Short mmCIF file of C-alpha atoms in Angstrom, two decimals:
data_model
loop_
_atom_site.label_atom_id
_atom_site.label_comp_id
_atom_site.label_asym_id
_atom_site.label_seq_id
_atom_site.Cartn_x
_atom_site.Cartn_y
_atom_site.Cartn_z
CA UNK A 1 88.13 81.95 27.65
CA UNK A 2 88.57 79.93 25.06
CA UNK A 3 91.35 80.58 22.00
CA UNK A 4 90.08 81.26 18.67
CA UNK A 5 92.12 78.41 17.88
CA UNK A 6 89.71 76.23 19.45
CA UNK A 7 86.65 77.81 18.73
CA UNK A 8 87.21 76.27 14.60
CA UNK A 9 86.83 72.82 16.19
CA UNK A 10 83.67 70.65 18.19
CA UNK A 11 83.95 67.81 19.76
CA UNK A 12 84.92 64.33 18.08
CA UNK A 13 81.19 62.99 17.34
CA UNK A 14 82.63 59.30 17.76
CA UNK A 15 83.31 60.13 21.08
CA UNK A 16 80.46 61.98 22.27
CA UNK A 17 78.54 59.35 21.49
CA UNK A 18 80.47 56.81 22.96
CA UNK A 19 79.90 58.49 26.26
CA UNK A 20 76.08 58.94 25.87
CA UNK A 21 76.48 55.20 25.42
CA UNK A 22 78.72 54.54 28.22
CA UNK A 23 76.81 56.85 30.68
CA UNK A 24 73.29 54.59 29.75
CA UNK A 25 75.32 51.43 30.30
CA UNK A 26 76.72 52.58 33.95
CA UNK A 27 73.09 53.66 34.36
CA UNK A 28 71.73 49.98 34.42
CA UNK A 29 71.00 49.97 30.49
CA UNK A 30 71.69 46.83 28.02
CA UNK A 31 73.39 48.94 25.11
CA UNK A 32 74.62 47.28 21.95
CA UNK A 33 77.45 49.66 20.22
CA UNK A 34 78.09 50.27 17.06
CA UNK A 35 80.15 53.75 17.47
CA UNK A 36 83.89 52.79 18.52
CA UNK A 37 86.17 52.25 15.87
CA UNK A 38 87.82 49.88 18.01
CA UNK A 39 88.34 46.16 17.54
CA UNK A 40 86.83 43.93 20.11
CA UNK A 41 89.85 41.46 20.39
CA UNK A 42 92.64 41.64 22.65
CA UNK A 43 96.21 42.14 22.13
CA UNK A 44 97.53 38.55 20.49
CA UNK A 45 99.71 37.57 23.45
CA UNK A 46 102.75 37.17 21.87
CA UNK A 47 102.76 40.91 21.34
CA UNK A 48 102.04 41.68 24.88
CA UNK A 49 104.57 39.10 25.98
CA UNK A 50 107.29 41.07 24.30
CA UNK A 51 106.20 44.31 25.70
CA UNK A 52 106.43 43.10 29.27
CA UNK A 53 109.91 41.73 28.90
CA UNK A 54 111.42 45.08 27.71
CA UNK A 55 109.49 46.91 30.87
CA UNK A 56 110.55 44.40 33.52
CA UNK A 57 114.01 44.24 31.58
CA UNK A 58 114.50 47.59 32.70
CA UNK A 59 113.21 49.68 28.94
CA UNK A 60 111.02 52.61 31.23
CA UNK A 61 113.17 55.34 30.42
CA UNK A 62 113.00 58.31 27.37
CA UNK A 63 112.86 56.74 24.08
CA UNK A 64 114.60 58.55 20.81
CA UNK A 65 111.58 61.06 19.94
CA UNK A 66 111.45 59.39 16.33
CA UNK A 67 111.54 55.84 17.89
CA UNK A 68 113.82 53.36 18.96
CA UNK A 69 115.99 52.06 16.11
CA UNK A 70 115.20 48.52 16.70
CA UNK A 71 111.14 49.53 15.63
CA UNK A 72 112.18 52.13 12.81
CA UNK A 73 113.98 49.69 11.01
CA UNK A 74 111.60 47.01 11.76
CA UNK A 75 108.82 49.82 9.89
CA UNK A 76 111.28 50.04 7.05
CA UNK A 77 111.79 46.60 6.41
CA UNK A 78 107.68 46.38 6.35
CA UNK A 79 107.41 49.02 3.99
CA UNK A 80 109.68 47.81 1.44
CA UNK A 81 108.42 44.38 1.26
CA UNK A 82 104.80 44.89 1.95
CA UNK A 83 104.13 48.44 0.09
CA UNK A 84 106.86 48.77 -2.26
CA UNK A 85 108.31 52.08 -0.59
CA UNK A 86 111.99 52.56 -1.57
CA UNK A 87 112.93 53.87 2.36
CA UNK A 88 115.00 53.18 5.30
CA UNK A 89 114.92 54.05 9.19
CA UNK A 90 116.07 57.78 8.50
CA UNK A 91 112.25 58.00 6.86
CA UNK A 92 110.50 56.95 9.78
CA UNK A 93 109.22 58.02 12.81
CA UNK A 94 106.94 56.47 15.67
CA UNK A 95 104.27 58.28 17.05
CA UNK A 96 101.73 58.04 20.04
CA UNK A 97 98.93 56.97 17.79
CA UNK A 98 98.66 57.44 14.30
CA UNK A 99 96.03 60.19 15.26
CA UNK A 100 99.19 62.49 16.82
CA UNK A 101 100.75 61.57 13.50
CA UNK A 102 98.17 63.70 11.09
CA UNK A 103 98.06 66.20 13.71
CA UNK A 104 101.82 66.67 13.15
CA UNK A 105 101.79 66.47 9.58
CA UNK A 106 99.04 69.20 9.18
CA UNK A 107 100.75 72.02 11.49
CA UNK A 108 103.57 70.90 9.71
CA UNK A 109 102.70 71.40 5.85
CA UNK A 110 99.80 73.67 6.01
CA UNK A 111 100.36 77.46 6.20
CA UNK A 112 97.24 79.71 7.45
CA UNK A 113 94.63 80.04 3.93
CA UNK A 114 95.85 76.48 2.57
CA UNK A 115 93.03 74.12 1.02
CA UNK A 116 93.23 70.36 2.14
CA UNK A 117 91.45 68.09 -0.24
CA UNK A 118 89.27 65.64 1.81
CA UNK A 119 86.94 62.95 0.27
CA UNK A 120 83.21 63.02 1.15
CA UNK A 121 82.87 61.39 3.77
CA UNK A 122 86.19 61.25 5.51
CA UNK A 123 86.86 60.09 8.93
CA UNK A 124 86.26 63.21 11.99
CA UNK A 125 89.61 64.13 12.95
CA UNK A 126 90.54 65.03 9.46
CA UNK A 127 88.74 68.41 9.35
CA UNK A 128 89.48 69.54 13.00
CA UNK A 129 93.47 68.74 12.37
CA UNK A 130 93.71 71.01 8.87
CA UNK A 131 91.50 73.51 11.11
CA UNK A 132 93.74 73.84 13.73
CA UNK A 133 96.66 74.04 11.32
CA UNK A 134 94.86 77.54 9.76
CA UNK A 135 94.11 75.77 6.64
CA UNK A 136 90.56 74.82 5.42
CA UNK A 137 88.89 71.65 3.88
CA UNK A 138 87.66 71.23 0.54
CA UNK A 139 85.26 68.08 0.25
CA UNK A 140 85.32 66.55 -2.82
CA UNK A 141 82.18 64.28 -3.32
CA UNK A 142 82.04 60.11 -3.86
CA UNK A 143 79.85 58.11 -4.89
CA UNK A 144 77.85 55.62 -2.98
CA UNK A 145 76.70 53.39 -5.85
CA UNK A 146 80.33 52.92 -6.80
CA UNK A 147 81.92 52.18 -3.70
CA UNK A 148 82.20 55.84 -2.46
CA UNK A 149 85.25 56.53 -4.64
CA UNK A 150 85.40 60.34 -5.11
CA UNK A 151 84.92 62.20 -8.37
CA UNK A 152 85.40 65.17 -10.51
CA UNK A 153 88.86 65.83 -7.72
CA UNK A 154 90.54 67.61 -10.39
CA UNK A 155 87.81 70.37 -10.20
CA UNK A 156 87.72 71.30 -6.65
CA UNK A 157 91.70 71.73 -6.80
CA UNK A 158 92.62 75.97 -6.53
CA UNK A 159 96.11 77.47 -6.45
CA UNK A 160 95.27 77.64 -2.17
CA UNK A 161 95.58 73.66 -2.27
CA UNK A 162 98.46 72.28 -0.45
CA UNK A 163 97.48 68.73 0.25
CA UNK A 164 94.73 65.55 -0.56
CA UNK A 165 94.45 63.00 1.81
CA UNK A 166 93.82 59.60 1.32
CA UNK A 167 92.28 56.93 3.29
CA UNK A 168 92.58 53.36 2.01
CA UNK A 169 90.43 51.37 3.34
CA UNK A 170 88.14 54.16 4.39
CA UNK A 171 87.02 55.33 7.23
CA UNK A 172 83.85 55.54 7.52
CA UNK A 173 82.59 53.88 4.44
CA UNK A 174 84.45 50.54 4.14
CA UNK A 175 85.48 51.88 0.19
CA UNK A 176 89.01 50.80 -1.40
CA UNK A 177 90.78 52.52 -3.63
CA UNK A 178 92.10 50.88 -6.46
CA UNK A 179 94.65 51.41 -9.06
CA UNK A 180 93.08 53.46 -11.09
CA UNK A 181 91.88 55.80 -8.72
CA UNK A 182 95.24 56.06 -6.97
CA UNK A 183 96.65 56.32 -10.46
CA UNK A 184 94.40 59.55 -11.00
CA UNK A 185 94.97 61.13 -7.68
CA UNK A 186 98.54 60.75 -8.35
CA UNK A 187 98.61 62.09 -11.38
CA UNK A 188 96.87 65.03 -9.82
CA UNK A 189 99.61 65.82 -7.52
CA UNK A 190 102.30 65.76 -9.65
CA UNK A 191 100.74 67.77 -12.53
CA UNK A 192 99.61 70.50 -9.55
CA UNK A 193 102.67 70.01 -7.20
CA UNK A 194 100.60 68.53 -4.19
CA UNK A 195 101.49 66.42 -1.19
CA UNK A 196 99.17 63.43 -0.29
CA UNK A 197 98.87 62.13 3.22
CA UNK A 198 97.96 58.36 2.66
CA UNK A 199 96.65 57.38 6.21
CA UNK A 200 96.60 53.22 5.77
CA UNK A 201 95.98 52.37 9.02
CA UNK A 202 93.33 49.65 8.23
CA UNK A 203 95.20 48.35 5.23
CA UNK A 204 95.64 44.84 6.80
CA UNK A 205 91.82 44.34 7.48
CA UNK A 206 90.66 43.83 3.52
CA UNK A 207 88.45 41.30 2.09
CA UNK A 208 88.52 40.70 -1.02
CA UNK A 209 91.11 43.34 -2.31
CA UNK A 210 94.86 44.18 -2.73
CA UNK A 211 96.19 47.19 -0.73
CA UNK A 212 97.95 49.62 -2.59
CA UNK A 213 100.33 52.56 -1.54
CA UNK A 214 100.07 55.45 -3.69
CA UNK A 215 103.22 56.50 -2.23
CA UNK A 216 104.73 53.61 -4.31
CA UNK A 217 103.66 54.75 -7.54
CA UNK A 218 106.10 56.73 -10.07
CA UNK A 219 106.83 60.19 -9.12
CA UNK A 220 104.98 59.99 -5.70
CA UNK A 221 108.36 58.85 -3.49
CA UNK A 222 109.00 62.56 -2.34
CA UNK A 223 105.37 63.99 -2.27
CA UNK A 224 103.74 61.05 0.05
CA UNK A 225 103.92 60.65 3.49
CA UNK A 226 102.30 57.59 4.71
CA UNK A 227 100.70 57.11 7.96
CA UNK A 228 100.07 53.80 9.63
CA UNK A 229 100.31 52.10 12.73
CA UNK A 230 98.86 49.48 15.15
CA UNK A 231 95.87 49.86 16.73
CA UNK A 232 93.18 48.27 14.11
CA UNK A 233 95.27 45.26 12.33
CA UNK A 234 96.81 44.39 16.25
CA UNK A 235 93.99 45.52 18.55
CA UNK A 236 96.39 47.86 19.87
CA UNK A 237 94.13 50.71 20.09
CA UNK A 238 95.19 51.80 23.91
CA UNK A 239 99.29 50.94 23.21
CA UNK A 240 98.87 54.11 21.50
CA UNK A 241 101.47 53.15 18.64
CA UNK A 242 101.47 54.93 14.94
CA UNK A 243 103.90 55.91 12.94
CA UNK A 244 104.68 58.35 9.53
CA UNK A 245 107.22 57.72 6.78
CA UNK A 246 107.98 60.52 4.14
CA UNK A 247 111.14 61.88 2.77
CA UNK A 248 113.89 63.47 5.55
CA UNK A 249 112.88 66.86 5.32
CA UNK A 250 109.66 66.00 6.33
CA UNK A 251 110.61 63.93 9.23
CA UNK A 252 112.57 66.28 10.28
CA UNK A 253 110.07 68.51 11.09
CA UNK A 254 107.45 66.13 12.42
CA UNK A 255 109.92 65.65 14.89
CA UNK A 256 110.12 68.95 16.13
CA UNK A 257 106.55 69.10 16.98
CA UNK A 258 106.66 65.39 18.33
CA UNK A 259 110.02 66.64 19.79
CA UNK A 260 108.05 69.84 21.93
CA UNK A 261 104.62 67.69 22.59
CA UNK A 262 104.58 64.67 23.13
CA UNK A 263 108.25 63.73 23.16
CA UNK A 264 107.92 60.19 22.17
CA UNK A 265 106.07 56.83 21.95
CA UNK A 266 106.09 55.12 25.10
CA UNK A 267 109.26 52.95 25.08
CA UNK A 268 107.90 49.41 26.33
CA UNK A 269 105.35 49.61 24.42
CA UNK A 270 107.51 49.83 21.02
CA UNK A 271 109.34 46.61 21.84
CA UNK A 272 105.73 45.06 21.54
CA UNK A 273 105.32 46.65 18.06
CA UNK A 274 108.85 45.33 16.72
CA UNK A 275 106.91 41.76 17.88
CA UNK A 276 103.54 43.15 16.62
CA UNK A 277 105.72 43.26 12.83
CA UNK A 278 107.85 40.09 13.07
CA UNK A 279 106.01 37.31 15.06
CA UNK A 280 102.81 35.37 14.28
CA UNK A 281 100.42 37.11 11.46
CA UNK A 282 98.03 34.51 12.44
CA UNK A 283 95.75 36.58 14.44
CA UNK A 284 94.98 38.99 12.13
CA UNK A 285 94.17 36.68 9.79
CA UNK A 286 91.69 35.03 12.00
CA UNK A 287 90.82 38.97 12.98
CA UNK A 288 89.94 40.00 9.29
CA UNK A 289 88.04 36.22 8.49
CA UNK A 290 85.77 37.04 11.61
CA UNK A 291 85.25 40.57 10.54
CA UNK A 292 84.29 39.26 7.12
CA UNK A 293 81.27 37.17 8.56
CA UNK A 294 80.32 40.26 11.00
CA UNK A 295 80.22 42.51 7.73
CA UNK A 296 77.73 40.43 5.93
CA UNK A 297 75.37 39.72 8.84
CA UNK A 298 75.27 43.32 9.55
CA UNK A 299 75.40 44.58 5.97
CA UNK A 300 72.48 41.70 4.74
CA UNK A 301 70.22 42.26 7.96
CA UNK A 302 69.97 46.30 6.73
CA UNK A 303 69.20 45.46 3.87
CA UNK A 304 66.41 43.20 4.81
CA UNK A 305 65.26 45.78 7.01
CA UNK A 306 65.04 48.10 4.08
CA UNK A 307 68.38 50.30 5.00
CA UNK A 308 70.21 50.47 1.74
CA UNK A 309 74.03 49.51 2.76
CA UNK A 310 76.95 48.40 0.55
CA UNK A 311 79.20 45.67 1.55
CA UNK A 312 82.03 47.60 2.66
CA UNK A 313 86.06 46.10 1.00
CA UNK A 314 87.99 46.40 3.79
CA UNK A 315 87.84 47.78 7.55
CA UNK A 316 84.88 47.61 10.11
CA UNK A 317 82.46 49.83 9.08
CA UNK A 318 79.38 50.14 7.37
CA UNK A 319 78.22 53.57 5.57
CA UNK A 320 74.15 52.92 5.74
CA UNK A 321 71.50 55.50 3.81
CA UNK A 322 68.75 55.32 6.17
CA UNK A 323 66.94 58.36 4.60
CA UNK A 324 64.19 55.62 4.00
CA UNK A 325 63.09 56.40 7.91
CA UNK A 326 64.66 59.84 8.23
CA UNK A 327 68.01 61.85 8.52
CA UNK A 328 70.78 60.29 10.17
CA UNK A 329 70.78 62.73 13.21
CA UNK A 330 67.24 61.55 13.93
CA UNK A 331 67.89 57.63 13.16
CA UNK A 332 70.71 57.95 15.26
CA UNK A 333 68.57 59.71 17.95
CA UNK A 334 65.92 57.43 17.78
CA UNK A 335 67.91 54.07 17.56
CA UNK A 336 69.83 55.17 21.10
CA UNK A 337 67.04 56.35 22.72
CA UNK A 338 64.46 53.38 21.38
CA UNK A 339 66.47 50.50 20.79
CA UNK A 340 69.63 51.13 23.02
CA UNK A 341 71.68 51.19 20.00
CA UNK A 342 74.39 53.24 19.28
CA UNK A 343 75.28 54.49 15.48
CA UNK A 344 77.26 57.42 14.75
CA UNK A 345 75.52 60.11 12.62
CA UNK A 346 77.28 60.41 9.27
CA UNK A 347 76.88 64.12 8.86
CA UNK A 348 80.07 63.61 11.63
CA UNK A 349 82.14 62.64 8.42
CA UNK A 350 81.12 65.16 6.43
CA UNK A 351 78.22 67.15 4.46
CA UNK A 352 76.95 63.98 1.93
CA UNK A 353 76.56 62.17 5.07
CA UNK A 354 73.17 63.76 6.70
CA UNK A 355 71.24 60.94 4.95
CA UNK A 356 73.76 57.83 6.58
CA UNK A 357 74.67 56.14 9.64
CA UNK A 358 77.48 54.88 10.60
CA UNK A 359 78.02 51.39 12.06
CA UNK A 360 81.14 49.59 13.29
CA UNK A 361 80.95 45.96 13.33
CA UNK A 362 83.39 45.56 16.13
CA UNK A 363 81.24 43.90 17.82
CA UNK A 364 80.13 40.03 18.08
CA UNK A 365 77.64 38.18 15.78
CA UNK A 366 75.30 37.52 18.67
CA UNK A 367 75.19 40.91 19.59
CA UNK A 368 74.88 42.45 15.72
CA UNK A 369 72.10 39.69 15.25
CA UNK A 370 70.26 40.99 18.77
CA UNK A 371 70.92 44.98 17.21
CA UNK A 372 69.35 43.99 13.72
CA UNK A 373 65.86 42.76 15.73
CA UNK A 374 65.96 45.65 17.86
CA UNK A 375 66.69 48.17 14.55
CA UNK A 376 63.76 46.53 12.64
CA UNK A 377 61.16 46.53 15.77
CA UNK A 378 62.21 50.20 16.14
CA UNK A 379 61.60 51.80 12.80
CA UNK A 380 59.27 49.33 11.26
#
């Protein structure tokens, strides 16, 4: 029998229909998907390179549970420089994916009846992770006509909230948040005592914007604890790298969760990180320019078709209204069973999506080009 605990949650949606995907491609059947947040590149080799060298050199055995040193500081150093965060090695630790980092920090900050402010739509694991922690979400709407930047947050805050999380650039919607915004959400935490979990994870794949890290702005040092890691900017997605920096006292108990868990990062693998920070940013420049040209095929062969989609500012995704044809369960439906493409229902990220899709363009221009013909031969 399953706990009560579990019973709050269902299955990742990303994933479930990954697999319907995966189980018509072993079946014989030419699928084109859009459904994986996962780039399509491998590893640059210089990263993998330096990974091998500390496993045949010998590095298989327990690493630190916050990290090797050697990475930590190498996270610090990237901080300072890159976001502005005033914080050392003692303020960071490395995780097995930035996924086990929110995990962590929910069971560690939210208490049973807590409120979690999450945007409208917000990537899946958001919800089930405050769920499991006993707390509940409180969705705050956006707005799609203004690059789904939320609204009216102020009014859905109640003396039960504990925490707002931020993603920026979004998952699923492509939005960026700029300073304004993060100026306002700021402001909100400090005039209502809050904590904000900035998850930043795709900060490196932007277009046309400037990242920002809220956690940099006055009187957010000790109330922010930003999550990042490697899988998106480094196609690194199966290293299984993240990592979380906040002030001591919240490190210290992330790491007794990590501690009884998971114990640690694998150890090889975080040599290949230190290289993943310090070597050759070239790749993920030449990631992000091909991503660019991906976006806009995708983005202006919807809109040709007639499904309204903004051109997302940063990550791999595009948030399309498809309510033209029909809800997005039954687009989604339709498209898989039809076309033999896969799109990811947006009422996954949350209740303003039942009208969306979502699409990742992780995926070549061939192939998007080949999805857009069989999309528009489908529903028109």
């Amino acid at each position: 029998m399953a706990s009560s605990r579990l019973a709050r949650v269902a299955e990742s949606p990303t994933i479930r229909i990954a697999n319907i995907a995966n189980k018509l491609k072993h079946d014989g059947i030419d699928v084109i998907s859009f459904s994986l947040g996962e780039p399509d590149f491998d590893t640059p080799k210089h990263i993998s390179d330096a990974a091998c060298k500390a496993l045949y050199s010998g590095e298989t055995h327990y690493s630190p549970s916050p990290g090797i040193k050697p990475l930590r500081e190498a996270i610090a150093k990237k901080l300072q420089t890159e976001n502005n965060l005033d914080l050392d090695a003692s303020n960071v630790m490395v995780t097995p994916g930035a996924k086990q980092a929110i995990f962590e920090i929910m069971m560690s900050v939210l208490d049973d009846g807590d409120e979690a402010i999450l945007f409208d739509p917000a990537w899946v694991s958001y919800e089930p992770c405050i769920k499991f922690a006993g707390a509940n979400p409180k969705w705050v709407p956006t707005d799609p006509e203004n690059g789904f930047l939320p609204y009216d947050i102020g009014d859905h805050i109640t003396d039960k909230t504990r925490l707002i999380v931020v993603n920026s650039p979004c998952n699923p919607t492509g939005g960026v948040f700029g300073k304004d915004k993060l100026k306002e959400i700021a402001d909100l935490a400090i005039d209502h005592n809050l904590l904000v979990l900035s998850d930043e994870i795709y900060e490196k794949i932007l277009y046309d914007e400037k990242h920002l890290s809220i956690g940099a702005m006055e009187g957010m040092q000790d109330r922010t604890i930003t999550v990042n890691g490697f899988s998106k900017s480094y196609a690194m997605t199966g290293w299984r790298l993240g990592y979380v920096a906040a002030h001591e006292k919240f490190i210290h108990d992330f790491q007794k969760i990590q501690s009884h868990s998971v114990s640690s990062a694998t150890t090889f693998a975080q040599y290949g990180a230190i290289e993943a920070l310090e070597g050759d940013q070239q790749p993920v420049e030449d990631m992000v320019a091909e991503f660019r040209k991906r976006r806009d095929v995708l983005v202006d062969g919807l809109n040709d078709i007639g499904i309204h989609c903004s051109r997302p500012k940063g990550a791999f995704y595009t948030f399309a209204d498809v309510s033209e044809y029909g809800n997005g369960e039954e687009i989604a439906e339709k498209l898989l069973s039809d076309a033999h493409v896969a799109a990811t229902p947006g009422s996954a990220f949350g209740p303003s999506g039942n009208n969306f899709v979502r699409l990742s363009y992780a995926i070549s221009q061939e192939r998007i080009r080949e999805a857009l013909e069989r999309i528009e031969n489908c529903l028109l």
